[in-house]
Short mmCIF file of C-alpha atoms in Angstrom, two decimals:
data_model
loop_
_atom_site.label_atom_id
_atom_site.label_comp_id
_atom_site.label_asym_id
_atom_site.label_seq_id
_atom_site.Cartn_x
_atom_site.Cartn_y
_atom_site.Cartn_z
CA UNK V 1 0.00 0.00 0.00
CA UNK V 2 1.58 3.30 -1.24
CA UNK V 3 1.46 6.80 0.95
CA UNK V 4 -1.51 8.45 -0.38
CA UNK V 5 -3.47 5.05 0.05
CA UNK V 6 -2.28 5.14 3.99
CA UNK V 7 -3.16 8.89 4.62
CA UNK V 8 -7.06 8.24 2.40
CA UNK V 9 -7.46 5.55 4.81
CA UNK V 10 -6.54 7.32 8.18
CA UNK V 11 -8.42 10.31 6.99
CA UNK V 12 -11.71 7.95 6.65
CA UNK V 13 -10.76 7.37 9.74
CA UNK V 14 -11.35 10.23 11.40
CA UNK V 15 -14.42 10.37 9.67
CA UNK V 16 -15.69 7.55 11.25
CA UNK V 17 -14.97 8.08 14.59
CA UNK V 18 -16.12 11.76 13.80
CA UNK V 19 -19.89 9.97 12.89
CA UNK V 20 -19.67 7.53 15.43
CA UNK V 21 -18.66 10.47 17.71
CA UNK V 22 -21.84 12.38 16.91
CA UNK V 23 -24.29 9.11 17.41
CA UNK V 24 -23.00 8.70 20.34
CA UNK V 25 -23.71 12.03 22.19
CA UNK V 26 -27.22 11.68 20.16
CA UNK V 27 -27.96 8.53 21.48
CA UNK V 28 -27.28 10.03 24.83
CA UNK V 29 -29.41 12.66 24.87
CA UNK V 30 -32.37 10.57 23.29
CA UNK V 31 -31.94 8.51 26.91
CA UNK V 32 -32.40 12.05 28.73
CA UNK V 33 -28.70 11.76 29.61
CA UNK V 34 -26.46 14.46 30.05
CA UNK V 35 -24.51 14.56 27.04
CA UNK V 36 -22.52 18.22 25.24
CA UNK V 37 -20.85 18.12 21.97
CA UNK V 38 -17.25 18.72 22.33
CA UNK V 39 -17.05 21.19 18.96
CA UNK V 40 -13.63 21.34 19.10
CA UNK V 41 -13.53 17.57 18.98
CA UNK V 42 -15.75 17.54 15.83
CA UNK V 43 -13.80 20.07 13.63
CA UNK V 44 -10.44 18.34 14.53
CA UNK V 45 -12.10 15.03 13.46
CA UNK V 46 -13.88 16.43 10.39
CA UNK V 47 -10.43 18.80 9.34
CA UNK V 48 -8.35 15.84 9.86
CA UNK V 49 -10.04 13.63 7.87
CA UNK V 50 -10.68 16.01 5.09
CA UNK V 51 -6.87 17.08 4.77
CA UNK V 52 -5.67 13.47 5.06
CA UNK V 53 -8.44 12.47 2.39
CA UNK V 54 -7.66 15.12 0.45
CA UNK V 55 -3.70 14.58 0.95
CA UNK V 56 -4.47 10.81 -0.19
CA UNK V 57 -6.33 11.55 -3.01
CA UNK V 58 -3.37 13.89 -4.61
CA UNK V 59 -0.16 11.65 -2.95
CA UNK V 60 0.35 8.79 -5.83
CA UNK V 61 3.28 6.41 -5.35
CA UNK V 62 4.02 4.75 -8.79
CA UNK V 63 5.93 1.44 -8.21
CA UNK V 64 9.33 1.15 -11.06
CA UNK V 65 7.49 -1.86 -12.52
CA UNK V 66 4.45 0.36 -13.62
CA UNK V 67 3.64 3.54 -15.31
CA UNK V 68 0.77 6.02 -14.16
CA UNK V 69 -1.79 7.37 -17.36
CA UNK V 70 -3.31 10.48 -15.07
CA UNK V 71 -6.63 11.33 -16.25
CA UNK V 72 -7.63 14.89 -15.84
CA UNK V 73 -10.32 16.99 -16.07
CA UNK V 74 -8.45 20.26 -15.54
CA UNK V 75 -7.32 19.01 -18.80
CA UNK V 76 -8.86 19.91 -22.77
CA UNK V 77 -7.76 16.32 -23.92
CA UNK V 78 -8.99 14.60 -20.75
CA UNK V 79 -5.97 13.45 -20.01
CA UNK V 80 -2.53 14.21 -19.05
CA UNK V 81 -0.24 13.55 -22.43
CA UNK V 82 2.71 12.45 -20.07
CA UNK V 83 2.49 9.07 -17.74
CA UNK V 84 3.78 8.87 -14.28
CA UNK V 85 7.25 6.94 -14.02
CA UNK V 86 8.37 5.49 -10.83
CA UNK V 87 8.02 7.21 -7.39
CA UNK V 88 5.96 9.84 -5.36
CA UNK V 89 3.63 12.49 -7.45
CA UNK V 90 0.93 15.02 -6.55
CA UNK V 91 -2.08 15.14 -8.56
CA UNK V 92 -4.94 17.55 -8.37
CA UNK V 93 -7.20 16.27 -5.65
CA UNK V 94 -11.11 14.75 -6.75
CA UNK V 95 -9.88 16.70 -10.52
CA UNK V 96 -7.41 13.76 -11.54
CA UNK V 97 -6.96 10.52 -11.10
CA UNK V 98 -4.38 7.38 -12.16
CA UNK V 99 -4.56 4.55 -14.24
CA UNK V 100 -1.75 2.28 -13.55
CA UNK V 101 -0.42 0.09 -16.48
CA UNK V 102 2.06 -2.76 -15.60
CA UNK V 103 5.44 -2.63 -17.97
CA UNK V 104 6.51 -5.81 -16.73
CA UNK V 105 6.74 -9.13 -19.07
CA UNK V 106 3.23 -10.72 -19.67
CA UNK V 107 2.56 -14.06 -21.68
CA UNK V 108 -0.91 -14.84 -23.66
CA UNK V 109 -0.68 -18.68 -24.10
CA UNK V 110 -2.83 -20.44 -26.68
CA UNK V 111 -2.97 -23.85 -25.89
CA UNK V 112 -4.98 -27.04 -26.70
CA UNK V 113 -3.93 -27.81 -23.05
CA UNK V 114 -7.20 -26.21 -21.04
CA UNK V 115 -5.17 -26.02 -17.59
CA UNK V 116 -2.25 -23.83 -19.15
CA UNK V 117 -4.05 -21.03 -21.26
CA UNK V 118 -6.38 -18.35 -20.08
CA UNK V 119 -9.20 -19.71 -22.46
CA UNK V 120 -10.85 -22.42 -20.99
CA UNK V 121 -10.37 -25.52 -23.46
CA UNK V 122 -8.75 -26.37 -26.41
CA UNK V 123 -7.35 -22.89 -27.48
CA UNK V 124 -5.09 -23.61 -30.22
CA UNK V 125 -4.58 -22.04 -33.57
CA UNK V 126 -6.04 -24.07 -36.33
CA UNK V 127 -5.00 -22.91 -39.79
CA UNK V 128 -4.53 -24.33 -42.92
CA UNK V 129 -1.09 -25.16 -45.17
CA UNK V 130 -0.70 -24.18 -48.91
CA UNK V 131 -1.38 -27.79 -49.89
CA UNK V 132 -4.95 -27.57 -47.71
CA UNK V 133 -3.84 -29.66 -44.57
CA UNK V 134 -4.87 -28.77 -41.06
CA UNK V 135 -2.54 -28.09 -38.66
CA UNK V 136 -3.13 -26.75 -35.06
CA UNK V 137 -0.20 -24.41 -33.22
CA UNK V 138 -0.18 -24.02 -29.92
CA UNK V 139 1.75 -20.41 -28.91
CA UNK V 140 2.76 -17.85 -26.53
CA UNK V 141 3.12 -14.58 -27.32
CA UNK V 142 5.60 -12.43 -24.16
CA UNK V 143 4.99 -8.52 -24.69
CA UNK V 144 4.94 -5.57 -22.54
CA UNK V 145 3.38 -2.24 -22.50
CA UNK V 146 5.84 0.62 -23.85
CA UNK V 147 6.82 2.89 -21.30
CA UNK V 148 6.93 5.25 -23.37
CA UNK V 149 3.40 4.88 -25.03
CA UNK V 150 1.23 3.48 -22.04
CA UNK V 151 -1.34 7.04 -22.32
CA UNK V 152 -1.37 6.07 -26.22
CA UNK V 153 -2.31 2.37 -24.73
CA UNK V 154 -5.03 3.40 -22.69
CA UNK V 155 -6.65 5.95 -25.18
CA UNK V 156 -6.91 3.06 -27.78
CA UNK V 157 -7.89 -0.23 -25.05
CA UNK V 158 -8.23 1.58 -21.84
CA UNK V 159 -7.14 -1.89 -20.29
CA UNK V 160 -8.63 -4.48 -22.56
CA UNK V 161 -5.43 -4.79 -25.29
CA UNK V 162 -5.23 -8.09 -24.17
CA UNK V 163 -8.47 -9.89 -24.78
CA UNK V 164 -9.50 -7.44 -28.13
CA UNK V 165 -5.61 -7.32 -29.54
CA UNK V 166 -3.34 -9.45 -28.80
CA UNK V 167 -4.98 -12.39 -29.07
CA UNK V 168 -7.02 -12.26 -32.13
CA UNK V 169 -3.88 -10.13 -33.99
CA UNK V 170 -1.70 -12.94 -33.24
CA UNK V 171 -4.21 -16.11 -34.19
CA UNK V 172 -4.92 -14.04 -37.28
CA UNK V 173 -1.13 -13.67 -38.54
CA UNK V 174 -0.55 -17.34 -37.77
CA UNK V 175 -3.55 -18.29 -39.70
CA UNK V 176 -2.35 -16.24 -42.58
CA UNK V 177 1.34 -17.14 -42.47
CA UNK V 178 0.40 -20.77 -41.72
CA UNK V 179 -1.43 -20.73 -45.48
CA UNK V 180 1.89 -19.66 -47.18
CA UNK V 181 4.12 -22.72 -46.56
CA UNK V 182 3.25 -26.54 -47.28
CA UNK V 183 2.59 -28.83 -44.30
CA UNK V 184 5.94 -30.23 -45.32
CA UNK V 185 7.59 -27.36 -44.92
CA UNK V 186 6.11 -26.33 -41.58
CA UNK V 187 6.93 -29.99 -39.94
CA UNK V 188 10.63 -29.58 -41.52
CA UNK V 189 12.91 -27.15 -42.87
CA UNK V 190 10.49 -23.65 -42.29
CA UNK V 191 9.53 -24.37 -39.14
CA UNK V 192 12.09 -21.51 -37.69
CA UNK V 193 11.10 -19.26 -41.16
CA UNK V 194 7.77 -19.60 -40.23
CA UNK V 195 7.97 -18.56 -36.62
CA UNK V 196 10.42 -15.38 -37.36
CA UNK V 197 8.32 -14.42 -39.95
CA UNK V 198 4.82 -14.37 -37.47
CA UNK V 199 7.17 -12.57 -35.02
CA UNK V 200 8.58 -10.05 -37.37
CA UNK V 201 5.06 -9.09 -38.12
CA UNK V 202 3.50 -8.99 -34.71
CA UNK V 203 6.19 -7.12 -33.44
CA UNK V 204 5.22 -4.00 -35.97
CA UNK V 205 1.68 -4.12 -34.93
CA UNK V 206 2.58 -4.45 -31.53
CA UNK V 207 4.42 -1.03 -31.40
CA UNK V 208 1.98 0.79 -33.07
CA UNK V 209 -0.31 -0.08 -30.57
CA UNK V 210 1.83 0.55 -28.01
CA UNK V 211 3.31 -2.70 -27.26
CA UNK V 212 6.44 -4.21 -26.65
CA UNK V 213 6.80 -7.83 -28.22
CA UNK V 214 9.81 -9.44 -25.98
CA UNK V 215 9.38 -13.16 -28.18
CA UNK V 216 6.99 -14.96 -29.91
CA UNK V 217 7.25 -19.05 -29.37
CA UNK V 218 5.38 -21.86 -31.46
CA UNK V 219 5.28 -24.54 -28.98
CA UNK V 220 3.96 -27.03 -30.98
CA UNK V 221 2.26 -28.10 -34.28
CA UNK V 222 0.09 -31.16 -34.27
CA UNK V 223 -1.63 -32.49 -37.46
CA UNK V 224 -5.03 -34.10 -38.49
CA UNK V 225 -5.09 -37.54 -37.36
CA UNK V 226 -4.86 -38.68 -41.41
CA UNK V 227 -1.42 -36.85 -41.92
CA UNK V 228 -0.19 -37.79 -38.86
CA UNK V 229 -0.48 -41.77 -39.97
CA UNK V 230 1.10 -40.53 -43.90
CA UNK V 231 3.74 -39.20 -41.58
CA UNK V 232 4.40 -42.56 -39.48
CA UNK V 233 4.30 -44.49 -42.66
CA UNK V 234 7.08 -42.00 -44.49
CA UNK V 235 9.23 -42.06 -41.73
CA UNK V 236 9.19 -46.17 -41.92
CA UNK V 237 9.69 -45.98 -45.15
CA UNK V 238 12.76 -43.97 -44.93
CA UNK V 239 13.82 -46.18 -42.42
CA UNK V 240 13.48 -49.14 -44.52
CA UNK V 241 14.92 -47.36 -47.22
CA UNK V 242 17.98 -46.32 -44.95
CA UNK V 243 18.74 -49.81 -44.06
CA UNK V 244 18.62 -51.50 -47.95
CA UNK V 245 21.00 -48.41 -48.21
CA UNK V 246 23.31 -50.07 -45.60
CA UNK V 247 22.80 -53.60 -46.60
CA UNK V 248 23.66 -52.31 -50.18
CA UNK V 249 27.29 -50.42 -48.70
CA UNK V 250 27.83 -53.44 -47.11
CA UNK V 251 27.55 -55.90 -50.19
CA UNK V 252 29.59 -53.35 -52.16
CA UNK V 253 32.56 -53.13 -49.38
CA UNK V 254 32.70 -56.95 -49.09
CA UNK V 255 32.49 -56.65 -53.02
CA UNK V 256 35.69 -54.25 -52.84
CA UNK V 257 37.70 -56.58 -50.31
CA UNK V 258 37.04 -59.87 -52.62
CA UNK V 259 38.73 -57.72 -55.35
CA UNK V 260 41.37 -56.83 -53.79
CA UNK V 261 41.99 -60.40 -52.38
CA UNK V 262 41.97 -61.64 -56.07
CA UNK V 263 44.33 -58.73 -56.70
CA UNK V 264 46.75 -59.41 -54.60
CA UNK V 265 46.80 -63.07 -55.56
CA UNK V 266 47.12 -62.54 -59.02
CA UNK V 267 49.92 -59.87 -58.22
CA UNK V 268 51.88 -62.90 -56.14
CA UNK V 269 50.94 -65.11 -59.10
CA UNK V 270 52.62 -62.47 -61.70
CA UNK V 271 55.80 -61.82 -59.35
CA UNK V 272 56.50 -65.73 -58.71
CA UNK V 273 55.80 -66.03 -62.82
CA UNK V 274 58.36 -63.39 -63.33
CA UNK V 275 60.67 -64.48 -60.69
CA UNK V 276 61.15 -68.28 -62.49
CA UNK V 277 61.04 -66.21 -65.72
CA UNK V 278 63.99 -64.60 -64.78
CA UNK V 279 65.41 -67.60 -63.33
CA UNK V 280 65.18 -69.57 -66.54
CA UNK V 281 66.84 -66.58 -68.54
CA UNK V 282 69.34 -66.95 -65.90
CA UNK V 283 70.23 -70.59 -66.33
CA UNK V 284 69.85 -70.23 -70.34
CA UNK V 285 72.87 -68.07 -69.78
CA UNK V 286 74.76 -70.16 -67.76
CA UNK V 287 73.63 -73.33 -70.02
CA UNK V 288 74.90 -70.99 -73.25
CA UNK V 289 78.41 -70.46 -71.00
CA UNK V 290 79.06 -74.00 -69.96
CA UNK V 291 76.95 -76.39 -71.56
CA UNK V 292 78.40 -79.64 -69.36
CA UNK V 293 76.47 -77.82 -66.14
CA UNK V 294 73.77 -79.77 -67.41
CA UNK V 295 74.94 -82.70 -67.15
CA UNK V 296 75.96 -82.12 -63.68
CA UNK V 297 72.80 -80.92 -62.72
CA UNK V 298 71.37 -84.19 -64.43
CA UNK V 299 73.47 -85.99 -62.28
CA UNK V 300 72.89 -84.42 -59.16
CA UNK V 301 69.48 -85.13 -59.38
CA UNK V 302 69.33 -88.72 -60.12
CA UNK V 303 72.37 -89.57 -57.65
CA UNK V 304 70.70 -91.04 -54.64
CA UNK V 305 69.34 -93.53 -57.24
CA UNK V 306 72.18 -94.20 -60.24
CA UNK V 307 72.20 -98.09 -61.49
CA UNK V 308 73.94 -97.38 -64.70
CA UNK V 309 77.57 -96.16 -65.05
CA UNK V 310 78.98 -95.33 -68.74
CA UNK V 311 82.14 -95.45 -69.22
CA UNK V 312 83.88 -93.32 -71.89
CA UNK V 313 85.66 -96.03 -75.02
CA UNK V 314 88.83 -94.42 -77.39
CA UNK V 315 89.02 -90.68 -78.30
CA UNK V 316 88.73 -89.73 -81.87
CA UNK V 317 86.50 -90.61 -84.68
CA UNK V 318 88.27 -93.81 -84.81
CA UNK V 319 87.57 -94.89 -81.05
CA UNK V 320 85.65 -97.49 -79.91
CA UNK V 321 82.48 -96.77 -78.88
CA UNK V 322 81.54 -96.27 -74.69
CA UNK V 323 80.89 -99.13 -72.60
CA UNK V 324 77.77 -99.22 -70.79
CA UNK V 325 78.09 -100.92 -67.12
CA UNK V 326 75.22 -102.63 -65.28
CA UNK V 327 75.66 -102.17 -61.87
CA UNK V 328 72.55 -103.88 -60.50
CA UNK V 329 73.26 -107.03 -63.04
CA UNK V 330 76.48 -107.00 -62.11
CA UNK V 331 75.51 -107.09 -58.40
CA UNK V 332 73.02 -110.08 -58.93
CA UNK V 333 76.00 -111.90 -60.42
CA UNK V 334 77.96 -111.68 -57.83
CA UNK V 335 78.33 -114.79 -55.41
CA UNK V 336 76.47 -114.95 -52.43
CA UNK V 337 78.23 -115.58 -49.06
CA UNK V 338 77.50 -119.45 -47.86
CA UNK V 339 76.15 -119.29 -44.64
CA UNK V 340 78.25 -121.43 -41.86
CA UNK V 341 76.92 -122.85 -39.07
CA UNK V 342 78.27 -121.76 -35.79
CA UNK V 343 80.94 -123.44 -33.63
CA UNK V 344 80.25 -124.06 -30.27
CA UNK V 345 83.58 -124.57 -27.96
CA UNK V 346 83.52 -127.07 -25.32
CA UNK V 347 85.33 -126.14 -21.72
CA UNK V 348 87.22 -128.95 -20.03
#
């Protein structure tokens, strides 16, 4: 309770006991009782509570979180063209009077949600898209009266900017943006476009009116039943889609590692094909240096197993020619060992 409210009240005050003071004494004198009006009493009771009513009526305290719209009728317009700011002020007693505007933050919610928004039940924006689907917005719209502008406020609402402005100017500009993008577009990618641009817009109405608009918020968009079921089956779809995608990458890297597996053994195959390659060029040229290392080789290979032995016959054209020896016929005709029977020796 502000200073002029305290002295109105005390000065009523007075009043009263001033009244009560006077039925008293009357009710005394009714009975026959002795009874005499103190009339010094009464004009200290009815001064006092005329100055302090008075002094009430012209003290206003304005708090720093409101603004004062003094209406006057010492004034041509009515009104004073200047609000109170914060703090104490004298007005002209019984001639003027305040209207106090709040310049805090306020939110108007539009909800379907019936606990949450000022309007009892389902309070949401309906509108429909650019492709003629219905979609429902629930929204909030945080403003605040200009400080500035409050005695501009009150000429045009006196109070009542709220229900008669804000509200229907904002569920009209959603409505209208709302029929300028697809439903696509407002469940996806224009979501944010959409919400800036119903901002941007009720932020210029907002100030000519004499409003502040701190943010507007689109809390959520719901769709018709039928949509929302199109949009459950999409988003399956993409899923399935998404993982043939995957099943496809993976065929295609397991495709990839297979051909580089043959790759690599063809690559082997090509290096061991050129590494004998080489080795038979190499062993041409040694053959084309020293063609007896072939008969060594020969020889070393068959070694563990030789049977035959040829011996070289005379030099020259003229020689005789080389004699061939059979070593395992010659072995068979060989004479076996008899076999003797053993001697036993007797001890004496």
């Amino acid at each position: 309770m502000d200073l002029g409210a305290t002295f109105w009240l005390i000065g009523w005050g007075l009043i009263g006991v001033l009244i009560l003071y006077v039925l008293f004494i009357a009710s005394q004198r009714a009975q026959r009782r002795e009874a005499k009006l103190s009339v010094t009493l009464v004009i200290v009771l009815l001064v006092g509570g005329l100055a302090l009513n008075t002094l009430g009526a012209g003290l206003v305290f304005i708090q720093p979180q409101e603004r004062g719209v003094v209406i006057s009728a010492l004034s041509g317009t009515g009104y004073r063209p200047v609000a109170l700011g914060p703090g104490l002020h004298w007005i002209m007693p019984y001639a003027e009077n305040v209207v106090r505007y709040s310049i805090s933050n306020q939110t108007y919610t539009m909800v379907a949600q019936s606990a949450e928004g000022k309007v009892q039940g389902d309070d949401s924006v309906s509108a429909r898209t650019a492709d003629g689907q219905l979609v429902y917005f629930d929204a909030s719209v945080i403003y605040a009266a200009n400080p500035d502008k409050v005695v501009k406020l009150h000429i045009q609402w006196q109070g009542r900017y709220e229900e008669e402005f804000v509200r229907p100017r904002a569920r009209s500009l959603i409505y209208n943006r709302a029929a300028q993008f697809t439903v696509e577009q407002i469940y996806g990618s224009k979501r944010i476009e959409l919400q800036q641009a119903i901002q941007d817009e009720i932020r210029q109405d907002f100030e000519v009116q004499g409003l502040t608009l701190v943010q507007f918020l689109l809390r959520n968009i719901s769709f018709s039943p039928e949509y929302a079921t199109a949009v459950e089956q999409k988003q399956i779809a993409q899923q399935n889609a998404e993982r043939a995608k995957f099943l496809v990458q993976q065929q295609e890297q397991e495709a990839a590692r297979l051909r580089v597996e043959a790759q690599g053994i063809r690559d082997a195959a090509v290096t061991r094909a050129e590494g004998e390659s080489k080795a038979l060029l190499l062993v041409a040229e040694a053959l084309r240096n020293n063609p007896d290392l072939i008969q060594y080789t020969y020889v070393q290979k068959i070694a563990p197993n030789i049977s035959v032995i040829v011996l070289p016959g005379g030099g020259g054209s003229g020689g005789s020619a080389p004699y061939i020896l059979d070593l395992k016929q010659l072995m068979d005709s060989m004479p076996r060992p008899v076999a003797t029977a053993p001697v036993t020796t007797t001890t004496p």
